[in-house]
């Protein structure tokens, strides 16, 4: 059975290390993880945490309105391509609307652009590189 629920930041670290920081010297903890208004969600497949997403209250200089930054979305490799990422984004958008969020934005990896486009996110600006990780674009979606 699949369920989505809020999780503690510590619950995100294992999947972040496995899927986002594999063979990298980058930390699994992000700036903003421990802020009171940060939201961490997880997908559980038969009570096993298999997919995660985090949202920090953070403004992008080129966007206007109440903003949250999507960070650290990942799904364990053996559970990918089952729609868990999409389910997380949909649930998070509903929760963030209740917090009066007008915009969600992220630094999207080039390999994830198609996923974000399908969820209604748009690119702003040019491609940039994050050391050890690679090419990214800022993407955003208006909620209100």
Tab-separated table of C-alpha atoms in Angstrom:
chain	number	residue	atom	x	y	z
A	1	UNK	CA	0.000	0.000	0.000
A	2	UNK	CA	1.238	3.503	-0.902
A	3	UNK	CA	1.009	6.421	1.530
A	4	UNK	CA	2.398	9.959	1.613
A	5	UNK	CA	3.119	11.675	4.896
A	6	UNK	CA	5.241	14.330	6.520
A	7	UNK	CA	8.623	13.062	7.681
A	8	UNK	CA	11.507	14.338	9.784
A	9	UNK	CA	14.505	15.812	7.998
A	10	UNK	CA	16.666	12.972	9.312
A	11	UNK	CA	14.476	10.557	7.358
A	12	UNK	CA	15.560	12.200	4.093
A	13	UNK	CA	19.305	11.747	4.539
A	14	UNK	CA	19.655	8.105	3.492
A	15	UNK	CA	17.816	8.559	0.189
A	16	UNK	CA	19.585	11.870	-0.484
A	17	UNK	CA	22.963	10.156	-0.010
A	18	UNK	CA	22.021	7.166	-2.166
A	19	UNK	CA	20.341	8.979	-5.032
A	20	UNK	CA	21.496	12.619	-5.028
A	21	UNK	CA	24.958	12.525	-3.455
A	22	UNK	CA	26.244	9.149	-4.641
A	23	UNK	CA	30.078	9.174	-4.688
A	24	UNK	CA	30.137	12.892	-3.801
A	25	UNK	CA	31.647	14.778	-0.913
A	26	UNK	CA	28.542	16.980	-0.575
A	27	UNK	CA	26.465	16.860	2.627
A	28	UNK	CA	23.015	15.284	2.826
A	29	UNK	CA	21.790	18.141	5.025
A	30	UNK	CA	20.711	21.295	3.203
A	31	UNK	CA	20.541	24.899	4.351
A	32	UNK	CA	16.992	25.440	5.565
A	33	UNK	CA	16.311	21.792	6.437
A	34	UNK	CA	15.780	22.587	10.100
A	35	UNK	CA	13.703	25.763	9.662
A	36	UNK	CA	10.247	25.645	11.261
A	37	UNK	CA	8.470	26.351	7.970
A	38	UNK	CA	10.326	23.670	5.970
A	39	UNK	CA	8.187	20.798	4.704
A	40	UNK	CA	9.559	17.262	4.234
A	41	UNK	CA	7.335	14.603	2.647
A	42	UNK	CA	7.887	10.941	1.931
A	43	UNK	CA	6.237	8.179	-0.061
A	44	UNK	CA	5.974	4.892	1.787
A	45	UNK	CA	5.532	1.647	-0.142
A	46	UNK	CA	4.427	-0.998	2.363
A	47	UNK	CA	5.861	1.154	5.172
A	48	UNK	CA	9.264	1.479	3.437
A	49	UNK	CA	10.320	5.078	2.751
A	50	UNK	CA	11.104	5.072	-0.972
A	51	UNK	CA	10.747	8.677	-2.175
A	52	UNK	CA	11.349	12.091	-0.583
A	53	UNK	CA	10.916	15.789	-1.244
A	54	UNK	CA	11.666	18.934	0.765
A	55	UNK	CA	10.467	22.545	0.499
A	56	UNK	CA	12.202	25.487	2.141
A	57	UNK	CA	10.839	29.013	2.374
A	58	UNK	CA	13.344	30.764	0.124
A	59	UNK	CA	12.980	33.629	-2.365
A	60	UNK	CA	14.456	33.617	-5.842
A	61	UNK	CA	15.513	37.113	-6.894
A	62	UNK	CA	13.765	36.900	-10.288
A	63	UNK	CA	10.381	35.803	-8.937
A	64	UNK	CA	7.734	37.707	-7.000
A	65	UNK	CA	5.371	36.480	-4.304
A	66	UNK	CA	5.426	34.042	-1.388
A	67	UNK	CA	7.947	31.373	-2.408
A	68	UNK	CA	9.159	27.924	-1.459
A	69	UNK	CA	12.146	26.177	-2.973
A	70	UNK	CA	11.824	22.505	-3.845
A	71	UNK	CA	15.009	20.654	-2.870
A	72	UNK	CA	16.207	17.118	-2.538
A	73	UNK	CA	13.551	15.214	-4.466
A	74	UNK	CA	14.653	11.626	-4.948
A	75	UNK	CA	13.302	8.096	-5.254
A	76	UNK	CA	15.227	4.918	-4.521
A	77	UNK	CA	16.356	3.426	-7.818
A	78	UNK	CA	14.309	0.216	-7.553
A	79	UNK	CA	11.129	2.270	-7.002
A	80	UNK	CA	11.621	4.805	-9.807
A	81	UNK	CA	9.221	5.200	-12.744
A	82	UNK	CA	6.159	4.462	-10.578
A	83	UNK	CA	4.863	8.033	-10.367
A	84	UNK	CA	5.966	8.645	-6.774
A	85	UNK	CA	7.696	11.930	-7.608
A	86	UNK	CA	4.553	13.237	-9.278
A	87	UNK	CA	2.450	12.203	-6.264
A	88	UNK	CA	4.831	14.064	-3.942
A	89	UNK	CA	4.716	17.241	-6.029
A	90	UNK	CA	0.908	17.209	-6.201
A	91	UNK	CA	0.547	16.683	-2.441
A	92	UNK	CA	3.151	19.335	-1.643
A	93	UNK	CA	1.514	21.907	-3.911
A	94	UNK	CA	-1.796	21.442	-2.060
A	95	UNK	CA	-0.098	21.817	1.332
A	96	UNK	CA	1.906	24.858	0.241
A	97	UNK	CA	-1.190	26.595	-1.150
A	98	UNK	CA	-2.628	26.372	2.380
A	99	UNK	CA	0.509	28.211	3.548
A	100	UNK	CA	-0.229	30.944	0.967
A	101	UNK	CA	2.672	29.991	-1.280
A	102	UNK	CA	2.333	31.670	-4.665
A	103	UNK	CA	5.411	30.131	-6.314
A	104	UNK	CA	7.471	26.972	-6.060
A	105	UNK	CA	10.895	27.041	-7.665
A	106	UNK	CA	13.846	24.695	-7.896
A	107	UNK	CA	17.292	24.193	-9.345
A	108	UNK	CA	16.391	21.350	-11.691
A	109	UNK	CA	19.014	18.955	-12.962
A	110	UNK	CA	19.125	18.815	-16.746
A	111	UNK	CA	18.156	15.135	-16.650
A	112	UNK	CA	14.963	16.048	-14.724
A	113	UNK	CA	13.693	18.861	-16.971
A	114	UNK	CA	11.084	16.702	-18.693
A	115	UNK	CA	9.637	15.619	-15.345
A	116	UNK	CA	9.232	19.224	-14.177
A	117	UNK	CA	7.782	20.367	-17.521
A	118	UNK	CA	5.116	17.658	-17.190
A	119	UNK	CA	4.225	19.036	-13.743
A	120	UNK	CA	3.729	22.543	-15.180
A	121	UNK	CA	7.084	24.096	-14.240
A	122	UNK	CA	8.784	26.606	-16.550
A	123	UNK	CA	12.437	27.474	-17.066
A	124	UNK	CA	13.724	30.898	-16.120
A	125	UNK	CA	17.230	31.953	-17.121
A	126	UNK	CA	20.160	30.049	-18.557
A	127	UNK	CA	21.755	26.720	-17.702
A	128	UNK	CA	24.279	26.796	-14.850
A	129	UNK	CA	26.597	24.248	-13.289
A	130	UNK	CA	26.639	23.056	-9.683
A	131	UNK	CA	30.062	21.569	-8.894
A	132	UNK	CA	30.094	17.763	-8.548
A	133	UNK	CA	26.473	17.551	-9.729
A	134	UNK	CA	26.305	19.135	-13.194
A	135	UNK	CA	23.992	21.252	-15.322
A	136	UNK	CA	20.848	22.838	-13.867
A	137	UNK	CA	18.100	25.291	-14.783
A	138	UNK	CA	15.943	27.317	-12.425
A	139	UNK	CA	12.345	26.207	-12.894
A	140	UNK	CA	9.202	27.575	-11.286
A	141	UNK	CA	5.471	27.112	-11.048
A	142	UNK	CA	2.837	29.619	-9.985
A	143	UNK	CA	0.312	28.219	-7.532
A	144	UNK	CA	-1.867	31.347	-7.220
